[in-house]
Short mmCIF file of C-alpha atoms in Angstrom, two decimals:
data_model
loop_
_atom_site.label_atom_id
_atom_site.label_comp_id
_atom_site.label_asym_id
_atom_site.label_seq_id
_atom_site.Cartn_x
_atom_site.Cartn_y
_atom_site.Cartn_z
CA MET I 12 -6.41 29.16 -27.35
CA THR I 13 -7.94 31.06 -24.42
CA ASN I 14 -11.35 29.74 -25.44
CA ASP I 15 -9.95 26.20 -25.64
CA LEU I 16 -8.54 26.53 -22.12
CA SER I 17 -11.78 27.90 -20.69
CA ASP I 18 -13.91 25.34 -22.51
CA THR I 19 -11.75 22.46 -21.29
CA LEU I 20 -11.87 23.73 -17.72
CA ALA I 21 -15.67 24.02 -17.93
CA LEU I 22 -15.85 20.48 -19.34
CA GLN I 23 -13.67 19.06 -16.58
CA ARG I 24 -15.47 21.03 -13.87
CA ALA I 25 -18.85 19.68 -15.05
CA ALA I 26 -17.48 16.13 -15.11
CA TYR I 27 -16.11 16.57 -11.59
CA LEU I 28 -19.44 17.88 -10.25
CA ALA I 29 -21.29 14.99 -11.88
CA HIS I 30 -18.92 12.43 -10.36
CA PRO I 31 -16.88 14.08 -7.60
CA VAL I 32 -15.37 11.04 -5.88
CA PRO I 33 -13.99 8.29 -8.17
CA SER I 34 -13.72 4.82 -6.66
CA PHE I 35 -10.46 3.02 -6.02
CA ASP I 36 -11.01 0.95 -9.16
CA GLU I 37 -11.50 4.08 -11.27
CA ARG I 38 -8.35 5.65 -9.89
CA LYS I 39 -6.44 2.43 -10.42
CA SER I 40 -7.63 2.39 -14.04
CA ASP I 41 -6.44 5.99 -14.56
CA LEU I 42 -3.02 5.20 -13.10
CA LYS I 43 -2.69 2.10 -15.25
CA LYS I 44 -3.53 4.19 -18.33
CA LEU I 45 -0.76 6.64 -17.47
CA GLN I 46 1.62 3.73 -17.18
CA ALA I 47 0.37 2.16 -20.41
CA PHE I 48 0.81 5.41 -22.33
CA VAL I 49 4.44 5.76 -21.25
CA ARG I 50 5.24 2.09 -21.84
CA GLU I 51 3.51 1.84 -25.23
CA ASN I 52 4.94 5.12 -26.53
CA ARG I 53 8.40 4.79 -24.97
CA ASP I 54 10.46 5.08 -28.14
CA ALA I 55 8.36 7.94 -29.52
CA ILE I 56 8.74 9.84 -26.22
CA VAL I 57 12.52 9.34 -26.24
CA ALA I 58 12.73 10.55 -29.84
CA ALA I 59 10.50 13.58 -29.25
CA ILE I 60 12.46 14.76 -26.21
CA SER I 61 15.74 14.31 -28.07
CA ALA I 62 14.36 16.34 -30.98
CA ASP I 63 13.38 19.12 -28.58
CA TYR I 64 16.89 19.21 -27.11
CA GLY I 65 18.72 18.87 -30.39
CA HIS I 66 20.27 15.81 -28.77
CA ARG I 67 19.29 14.15 -25.50
CA SER I 68 20.99 10.99 -24.29
CA THR I 69 18.57 8.07 -24.74
CA HIS I 70 19.82 6.49 -21.53
CA GLU I 71 19.18 9.67 -19.56
CA THR I 72 15.60 9.82 -20.80
CA LEU I 73 14.99 6.17 -19.93
CA PHE I 74 16.56 6.54 -16.50
CA ALA I 75 15.12 9.90 -15.46
CA GLU I 76 11.79 10.05 -17.31
CA ILE I 77 10.44 6.65 -18.34
CA PHE I 78 11.42 4.45 -15.40
CA PRO I 79 10.34 6.86 -12.62
CA VAL I 80 6.82 7.07 -14.06
CA LEU I 81 6.42 3.30 -14.46
CA ASP I 82 7.82 2.72 -10.98
CA GLY I 83 5.83 5.60 -9.49
CA VAL I 84 2.54 4.10 -10.64
CA ASP I 85 3.47 0.76 -9.09
CA HIS I 86 4.36 2.44 -5.78
CA THR I 87 1.11 4.40 -5.70
CA LEU I 88 -1.08 1.41 -6.53
CA LYS I 89 0.57 -0.52 -3.72
CA HIS I 90 -0.46 2.09 -1.13
CA LEU I 91 -3.51 3.84 -2.57
CA LYS I 92 -6.22 1.89 -0.74
CA LYS I 93 -4.63 2.76 2.58
CA TRP I 94 -4.22 6.42 1.61
CA MET I 95 -7.90 6.66 0.64
CA LYS I 96 -9.23 5.33 3.96
CA PRO I 97 -10.80 7.83 6.37
CA GLN I 98 -8.52 8.52 9.32
CA ARG I 99 -9.86 8.25 12.86
CA ARG I 100 -8.86 11.21 15.03
CA ALA I 101 -9.03 11.75 18.78
CA VAL I 102 -11.97 13.43 20.51
CA ASP I 103 -11.88 15.59 23.66
CA PHE I 104 -14.05 13.37 25.88
CA ARG I 105 -14.57 16.12 28.49
CA ASN I 106 -16.81 18.10 26.17
CA PHE I 107 -17.63 15.70 23.35
CA LEU I 108 -18.11 12.31 24.94
CA GLY I 109 -19.41 9.81 22.38
CA ALA I 110 -18.64 11.99 19.35
CA ARG I 111 -16.41 10.87 16.44
CA ASN I 112 -13.73 12.67 14.46
CA THR I 113 -12.49 11.59 11.05
CA VAL I 114 -10.40 13.05 8.27
CA VAL I 115 -11.66 12.03 4.83
CA PRO I 116 -9.44 12.56 1.75
CA GLN I 117 -11.59 13.91 -1.06
CA PRO I 118 -10.70 15.13 -4.57
CA LEU I 119 -10.20 18.86 -5.05
CA GLY I 120 -11.61 18.87 -8.59
CA VAL I 121 -9.53 20.21 -11.51
CA VAL I 122 -5.77 20.67 -11.15
CA GLY I 123 -3.62 22.74 -13.49
CA VAL I 124 -0.02 21.72 -14.15
CA ILE I 125 2.63 23.92 -15.78
CA VAL I 126 5.60 21.82 -16.90
CA PRO I 127 9.19 22.87 -17.74
CA TRP I 128 11.27 21.49 -20.59
CA ASN I 129 14.13 19.82 -18.73
CA PHE I 130 12.28 16.65 -17.60
CA PRO I 131 8.91 17.07 -19.27
CA ILE I 132 7.59 13.52 -18.81
CA ASN I 133 8.90 13.11 -15.27
CA LEU I 134 7.62 16.47 -14.11
CA SER I 135 4.19 16.11 -15.72
CA PHE I 136 3.44 12.43 -15.15
CA LEU I 137 4.71 12.15 -11.56
CA GLY I 138 2.40 15.05 -10.79
CA LEU I 139 -0.43 13.33 -12.66
CA ILE I 140 0.12 10.15 -10.65
CA ALA I 141 -0.60 12.06 -7.44
CA ILE I 142 -3.42 14.06 -9.03
CA PHE I 143 -5.22 10.96 -10.31
CA ALA I 144 -4.54 8.98 -7.13
CA ALA I 145 -6.38 11.74 -5.28
CA GLY I 146 -9.29 11.45 -7.73
CA ASN I 147 -8.89 14.69 -9.67
CA ARG I 148 -8.92 15.79 -13.30
CA ALA I 149 -6.03 17.66 -14.90
CA MET I 150 -5.02 20.19 -17.53
CA VAL I 151 -1.31 20.30 -18.41
CA LYS I 152 0.53 23.16 -20.13
CA MET I 153 3.82 22.12 -21.75
CA SER I 154 6.89 24.30 -22.33
CA GLU I 155 7.62 26.19 -25.54
CA ASN I 156 10.84 24.15 -25.66
CA SER I 157 8.91 20.86 -25.70
CA ARG I 158 7.15 21.28 -29.04
CA HIS I 159 7.80 17.79 -30.41
CA LEU I 160 6.77 16.13 -27.16
CA ALA I 161 3.75 18.37 -26.73
CA GLN I 162 2.56 17.43 -30.21
CA LEU I 163 2.98 13.76 -29.38
CA LEU I 164 1.01 14.11 -26.14
CA ILE I 165 -1.77 16.15 -27.73
CA GLU I 166 -2.06 13.59 -30.52
CA LYS I 167 -1.82 10.38 -28.48
CA ILE I 168 -3.33 11.06 -25.04
CA PRO I 169 -6.98 11.17 -26.27
CA ALA I 170 -6.70 7.44 -27.04
CA TYR I 171 -6.09 6.89 -23.32
CA PHE I 172 -8.08 9.65 -21.60
CA PRO I 173 -11.10 11.75 -22.62
CA PRO I 174 -10.62 15.53 -22.46
CA GLU I 175 -12.88 15.77 -19.42
CA LYS I 176 -10.21 13.78 -17.54
CA LEU I 177 -6.88 14.91 -18.99
CA ALA I 178 -5.86 17.49 -21.59
CA PHE I 179 -2.44 18.73 -22.74
CA PHE I 180 -1.72 22.16 -24.22
CA ASP I 181 1.23 23.47 -26.20
CA GLU I 182 2.82 26.87 -25.59
CA THR I 183 2.01 28.86 -28.73
CA GLY I 184 2.46 32.30 -27.23
CA GLY I 185 0.70 33.70 -24.18
CA VAL I 186 -0.79 30.33 -23.23
CA GLY I 187 1.11 30.14 -19.94
CA ILE I 188 -0.23 33.51 -18.79
CA ALA I 189 -3.81 32.61 -19.69
CA PHE I 190 -3.39 29.16 -18.13
CA SER I 191 -2.18 30.52 -14.79
CA LYS I 192 -5.21 32.85 -14.62
CA LEU I 193 -7.72 30.00 -14.82
CA LYS I 194 -9.80 29.23 -11.74
CA PHE I 195 -8.31 25.83 -10.93
CA ASP I 196 -8.80 24.06 -7.64
CA HIS I 197 -5.01 23.76 -7.39
CA LEU I 198 -2.12 24.84 -9.59
CA MET I 199 1.28 23.15 -9.75
CA PHE I 200 4.20 24.96 -11.36
CA THR I 201 7.76 23.79 -11.91
CA GLY I 202 10.27 26.27 -13.25
CA SER I 203 12.24 29.40 -12.45
CA GLY I 204 11.68 31.58 -9.43
CA GLN I 205 10.96 34.60 -11.62
CA THR I 206 8.19 32.82 -13.52
CA GLY I 207 6.99 31.22 -10.29
CA ARG I 208 6.34 34.65 -8.80
CA ALA I 209 4.22 35.60 -11.82
CA VAL I 210 2.29 32.33 -11.66
CA MET I 211 1.62 32.76 -7.95
CA ALA I 212 0.46 36.34 -8.47
CA ALA I 213 -1.96 35.25 -11.19
CA ALA I 214 -3.28 32.35 -9.11
CA ALA I 215 -3.76 34.66 -6.14
CA GLN I 216 -6.43 36.56 -8.06
CA ASN I 217 -8.54 33.39 -7.84
CA LEU I 218 -7.30 32.44 -4.36
CA CYS I 219 -6.06 29.29 -6.09
CA PRO I 220 -3.60 27.32 -3.94
CA VAL I 221 -0.26 26.64 -5.58
CA THR I 222 2.55 24.14 -5.38
CA LEU I 223 5.73 25.79 -6.63
CA GLU I 224 8.79 23.69 -7.46
CA LEU I 225 11.48 26.22 -8.24
CA GLY I 226 15.27 26.04 -8.31
CA GLY I 227 18.23 27.83 -6.86
CA LYS I 228 21.89 27.18 -6.21
CA SER I 229 22.00 23.76 -4.53
CA PRO I 230 25.42 23.26 -2.89
CA ALA I 231 27.48 20.17 -2.12
CA LEU I 232 29.79 20.19 0.88
CA VAL I 233 32.54 17.56 1.06
CA CYS I 234 34.08 17.07 4.50
CA ASP I 235 37.67 16.01 5.05
CA ASP I 236 36.75 12.53 6.33
CA PHE I 237 35.02 11.50 3.08
CA SER I 238 36.77 9.77 0.16
CA LEU I 239 37.56 12.46 -2.38
CA ARG I 240 37.45 10.00 -5.28
CA THR I 241 34.01 8.71 -4.27
CA ALA I 242 32.71 12.25 -3.88
CA ALA I 243 34.11 13.24 -7.28
CA GLU I 244 32.62 10.18 -9.00
CA ARG I 245 29.17 10.83 -7.57
CA LEU I 246 29.12 14.61 -7.91
CA LEU I 247 30.34 14.60 -11.50
CA PHE I 248 27.78 12.00 -12.54
CA VAL I 249 25.02 14.27 -11.28
CA LYS I 250 26.58 17.49 -12.62
CA CYS I 251 27.02 16.08 -16.14
CA PHE I 252 23.65 14.31 -16.22
CA ASN I 253 21.38 16.14 -18.67
CA ALA I 254 24.29 18.57 -19.12
CA GLY I 255 23.55 20.03 -15.69
CA GLN I 256 20.03 21.09 -16.69
CA ILE I 257 18.39 19.85 -13.49
CA CYS I 258 16.84 22.04 -10.79
CA THR I 259 18.34 19.78 -8.11
CA THR I 260 21.76 19.32 -9.67
CA VAL I 261 24.92 20.32 -7.81
CA ASP I 262 25.31 24.02 -8.55
CA HIS I 263 28.70 24.32 -6.78
CA VAL I 264 30.85 22.32 -4.37
CA TYR I 265 32.72 23.27 -1.21
CA LEU I 266 35.95 21.35 -0.58
CA PRO I 267 38.68 21.54 2.07
CA ASN I 268 41.41 23.85 0.73
CA THR I 269 43.89 20.98 0.79
CA ALA I 270 41.66 18.81 -1.45
CA VAL I 271 41.05 21.19 -4.38
CA THR I 272 44.09 20.24 -6.47
CA GLU I 273 43.44 16.51 -6.09
CA PHE I 274 39.74 16.97 -6.89
CA VAL I 275 40.62 18.73 -10.16
CA ALA I 276 42.93 15.88 -11.19
CA LEU I 277 40.30 13.28 -10.31
CA ALA I 278 37.61 15.19 -12.22
CA LYS I 279 39.67 15.23 -15.41
CA THR I 280 40.21 11.47 -15.26
CA ILE I 281 36.62 10.61 -14.34
CA VAL I 282 34.86 12.83 -16.87
CA THR I 283 37.18 11.93 -19.76
CA GLN I 284 36.48 8.25 -19.17
CA ARG I 285 32.75 8.89 -19.31
CA TYR I 286 32.68 11.38 -22.17
CA PRO I 287 35.73 10.96 -24.48
CA SER I 288 34.74 14.04 -26.49
CA ILE I 289 32.09 16.69 -26.81
CA ASP I 290 30.51 14.59 -29.59
CA SER I 291 29.75 11.69 -27.24
CA PRO I 292 26.12 10.53 -27.65
CA ASP I 293 25.94 10.33 -23.86
CA LEU I 294 26.49 14.10 -23.52
CA THR I 295 23.21 15.97 -23.80
CA ALA I 296 22.89 19.29 -25.63
CA ILE I 297 21.84 22.58 -24.08
CA ILE I 298 18.14 23.13 -24.74
CA ASP I 299 18.27 26.26 -26.95
CA ASP I 300 20.47 29.06 -28.27
CA THR I 301 19.46 31.44 -25.49
CA ALA I 302 20.48 29.02 -22.74
CA PHE I 303 23.70 28.13 -24.59
CA ALA I 304 24.65 31.81 -24.90
CA ARG I 305 23.79 32.50 -21.26
CA ILE I 306 26.07 29.69 -20.00
CA THR I 307 29.02 30.35 -22.30
CA GLN I 308 28.87 34.10 -21.71
CA ALA I 309 28.82 33.52 -17.95
CA MET I 310 31.92 31.33 -18.32
CA GLU I 311 33.71 33.99 -20.35
CA GLU I 312 32.71 36.69 -17.86
CA ALA I 313 34.11 34.66 -14.97
CA GLN I 314 37.37 34.01 -16.83
CA ALA I 315 37.73 37.70 -17.74
CA GLN I 316 37.42 38.59 -14.05
CA GLY I 317 40.13 36.18 -12.95
CA ALA I 318 38.46 32.79 -12.57
CA GLU I 319 40.23 29.70 -13.86
CA LEU I 320 38.20 27.47 -16.20
CA VAL I 321 39.26 23.83 -16.11
CA GLN I 322 38.02 21.90 -19.14
CA LEU I 323 37.42 18.26 -18.23
CA ILE I 324 37.43 16.62 -21.67
CA PRO I 325 39.78 17.29 -24.60
CA GLY I 326 38.84 19.17 -27.75
CA LYS I 327 36.46 22.08 -28.17
CA LYS I 328 35.19 23.97 -25.12
CA TRP I 329 31.78 24.17 -26.73
CA ASP I 330 30.01 23.92 -30.08
CA ALA I 331 27.34 26.48 -30.94
CA GLN I 332 25.99 24.35 -33.79
CA THR I 333 25.24 21.30 -31.64
CA ARG I 334 24.76 23.39 -28.47
CA LYS I 335 27.05 21.09 -26.53
CA ILE I 336 29.33 22.38 -23.78
CA ALA I 337 32.28 20.40 -22.43
CA PRO I 338 32.03 19.90 -18.65
CA HIS I 339 34.14 22.44 -16.76
CA LEU I 340 35.28 23.18 -13.24
CA VAL I 341 35.67 26.81 -12.19
CA LEU I 342 38.30 27.85 -9.64
CA ASN I 343 38.72 31.19 -7.87
CA LEU I 344 35.27 32.39 -8.96
CA PRO I 345 34.70 36.10 -8.22
CA ALA I 346 31.64 36.85 -6.12
CA ASP I 347 30.03 39.33 -8.52
CA THR I 348 29.88 37.03 -11.55
CA ALA I 349 26.78 35.36 -13.01
CA LEU I 350 28.15 31.88 -12.27
CA HIS I 351 28.30 32.87 -8.60
CA THR I 352 25.00 34.72 -8.28
CA ARG I 353 22.63 32.87 -10.66
CA GLU I 354 21.59 29.26 -10.98
CA ILE I 355 24.02 27.81 -13.56
CA PHE I 356 21.82 25.12 -15.14
CA GLY I 357 24.68 23.77 -17.25
CA PRO I 358 27.71 21.42 -17.05
CA VAL I 359 29.83 23.94 -15.13
CA LEU I 360 30.87 23.27 -11.52
CA PRO I 361 32.47 26.00 -9.40
CA VAL I 362 34.83 24.59 -6.76
CA ILE I 363 35.15 26.63 -3.57
CA GLY I 364 37.80 25.85 -0.96
CA TYR I 365 37.26 26.29 2.76
CA ALA I 366 39.43 26.24 5.88
CA SER I 367 36.65 25.43 8.38
CA LEU I 368 33.03 24.28 8.10
CA GLU I 369 31.86 27.64 9.37
CA GLU I 370 32.81 29.20 6.04
CA PRO I 371 30.45 27.20 3.77
CA ILE I 372 27.72 27.23 6.41
CA ARG I 373 27.81 31.03 6.53
CA ALA I 374 28.03 31.30 2.75
CA ILE I 375 25.02 29.05 2.15
CA ASN I 376 22.92 30.69 4.84
CA SER I 377 23.68 34.17 3.48
CA GLY I 378 21.74 33.37 0.29
CA PRO I 379 18.25 32.08 -0.55
CA ARG I 380 17.42 28.66 0.86
CA PRO I 381 18.39 26.08 -1.77
CA LEU I 382 16.17 23.39 -3.23
CA ALA I 383 18.68 20.72 -2.21
CA PHE I 384 21.76 20.30 -0.01
CA TYR I 385 24.42 17.60 -0.42
CA PRO I 386 26.71 17.00 2.57
CA PHE I 387 29.40 14.32 2.27
CA SER I 388 30.68 12.90 5.57
CA HIS I 389 30.73 9.64 7.51
CA ASN I 390 30.74 11.55 10.81
CA LYS I 391 27.17 11.38 12.10
CA LYS I 392 27.62 14.35 14.42
CA VAL I 393 28.95 16.52 11.61
CA VAL I 394 26.09 15.52 9.29
CA ALA I 395 23.53 16.19 12.04
CA GLU I 396 25.03 19.65 12.68
CA LEU I 397 24.98 20.49 8.97
CA LEU I 398 21.36 19.40 8.64
CA ASP I 399 20.42 21.48 11.68
CA ARG I 400 22.19 24.60 10.49
CA VAL I 401 21.65 24.53 6.70
CA MET I 402 18.00 24.55 5.63
CA SER I 403 17.03 23.29 2.18
CA GLY I 404 14.09 21.77 0.38
CA GLY I 405 15.59 18.27 0.45
CA VAL I 406 18.82 16.46 1.22
CA SER I 407 20.92 13.63 -0.15
CA VAL I 408 23.72 12.62 2.22
CA ASN I 409 26.91 11.23 0.63
CA ASP I 410 25.42 11.59 -2.84
CA ALA I 411 23.44 14.12 -4.82
CA LEU I 412 20.04 14.30 -6.52
CA PHE I 413 18.71 10.89 -5.51
CA HIS I 414 16.39 12.00 -2.71
CA VAL I 415 14.21 13.17 -5.62
CA ALA I 416 14.04 9.58 -6.94
CA GLN I 417 12.52 8.16 -3.74
CA HIS I 418 8.78 7.65 -4.20
CA ASP I 419 8.14 7.56 -0.46
CA LEU I 420 9.89 10.88 0.20
CA PRO I 421 8.11 14.20 -0.41
CA PHE I 422 9.73 16.51 -2.95
CA GLY I 423 9.56 20.26 -2.58
CA GLY I 424 11.40 23.46 -1.85
CA VAL I 425 11.51 25.98 0.99
CA GLY I 426 11.59 29.76 0.86
CA GLU I 427 12.65 30.97 -2.59
CA SER I 428 13.17 27.40 -3.82
CA GLY I 429 9.45 26.66 -3.66
CA MET I 430 6.48 25.66 -1.53
CA GLY I 431 4.40 22.53 -1.14
CA HIS I 432 5.26 18.89 -1.79
CA TYR I 433 4.37 16.04 -4.07
CA HIS I 434 5.54 12.45 -4.75
CA GLY I 435 4.09 9.54 -2.81
CA TYR I 436 1.69 10.06 0.07
CA GLU I 437 2.48 13.78 0.33
CA GLY I 438 1.45 14.17 -3.31
CA PHE I 439 -1.84 12.43 -2.56
CA VAL I 440 -2.38 14.82 0.36
CA THR I 441 -1.43 17.91 -1.68
CA PHE I 442 -4.08 17.16 -4.29
CA SER I 443 -6.74 16.07 -1.79
CA LYS I 444 -8.93 18.03 0.56
CA MET I 445 -8.12 16.33 3.86
CA ARG I 446 -11.62 17.05 5.07
CA PRO I 447 -12.24 17.12 8.82
CA ILE I 448 -15.61 15.66 9.83
CA PHE I 449 -17.04 15.84 13.35
CA LYS I 450 -20.04 13.64 14.15
CA GLN I 451 -21.90 14.53 17.31
CA ALA I 452 -23.12 11.82 19.69
CA ALA I 453 -26.82 11.21 20.32
CA PHE I 454 -26.44 13.13 23.57
CA SER I 455 -24.41 16.36 23.53
CA ALA I 456 -22.72 17.35 26.78
CA VAL I 457 -22.27 20.85 25.38
CA LYS I 458 -25.93 21.51 26.19
CA PHE I 459 -24.84 22.12 29.81
CA LEU I 460 -22.95 25.16 28.52
CA TRP I 461 -25.87 26.70 26.70
CA PRO I 462 -26.97 30.15 27.92
CA PRO I 463 -28.25 31.47 30.15
CA TYR I 464 -24.98 30.60 31.87
CA GLY I 465 -25.38 29.45 35.46
CA LYS I 466 -23.19 28.26 38.31
CA PHE I 467 -22.42 24.91 36.69
CA ALA I 468 -21.12 26.57 33.53
CA SER I 469 -18.97 28.94 35.59
CA LYS I 470 -17.47 26.16 37.71
CA TYR I 471 -16.91 23.83 34.74
CA LEU I 472 -15.24 26.47 32.59
CA ASP I 473 -13.13 27.53 35.56
CA PHE I 474 -12.03 23.89 35.91
CA LEU I 475 -11.23 23.56 32.19
CA SER I 476 -9.25 26.79 32.06
CA ARG I 477 -6.98 26.22 35.06
#
């Protein structure tokens, strides 16, 4: 496999050097092929992802994987000509009268992409949209938990793209390590912070720039002026979507102390209406036995230390055979439990009461900066204060998750939740060299500052430096 990776990189590098700057029409064709692949293989993609999960809601795959790619291509094609145009920049006329400055977006070359299992089409193809819009070539390494989908991509993509343009690789053991050591022109990784550190360390050996989309404990904060029912409806949709296996899902929610009891009652009603039982086809399974054990053991640990688990649908709490977990709230969560200290990545929502806004602000700021922050309030001053004082990768106000679905907003983390951005124009910039070009005028005024330095140079520099 290492030879396959190196050979493919050499093939793509040679193709890039032979044709370094694809035209708008070529990029448009590549984007249309991405769109055609997803559209023409829609049902097979849905089936493959569901097989990888054990069960994945068809509607969730259509909503979160298929549609964003189709729509993302349309958005990019609408703006790509403008993005590709050289940008005029200002010139300091005192020293460079008549000169011109431009910034020209040019392709980097070959981009590596390491994709997680939770949204494998979304997180590979939205990256590829930006990569191809910028004129690059790409190699994509899929997750070990995406075997069925990886096989589909490896089998079908060659009918749409030659290997010198796009190649997919399965994780068969050690591939990710070898992949991250390749001398790419840029490397994009989405996944855990622990793996992200290893990827960044490997890329650093080649001085390869990285975009890291990691995770963390993204909080929601409901203020007392906001409708508790509306907040519950929106938060629980996001928390239960994909069984909570989303890097930008609501990890936990802060509520006014006086609202906790009512929120619990609302949550039971709302979730039961949406998922009558754990066997509902709309409830997605946990990805594998390891993840299932991690979540259920964390729930049992919390309960053993005094937390209250509130099951939101009737019947079994969980089913090891189907790897489904009933959505739960957690009350009175001790601080030293896994549910409190680690990203949950499951359908479990700790509820934390507060007496004043200072309490959640201090609590959030005492930990790593989250990938997302979800304040709920109609008070503009309160929202502005929260946004000033709580830093995060992105924000949805009065809802959760959906800032990620906006094609014209950059997506990315900050601090331990990641670095760099993609989606939309920022994705185009990330995968381009925004190349500064200075063109000197026919006559250069700088010649008056050539040595040997005389009185004019002294007086002029004295004037400039006052």
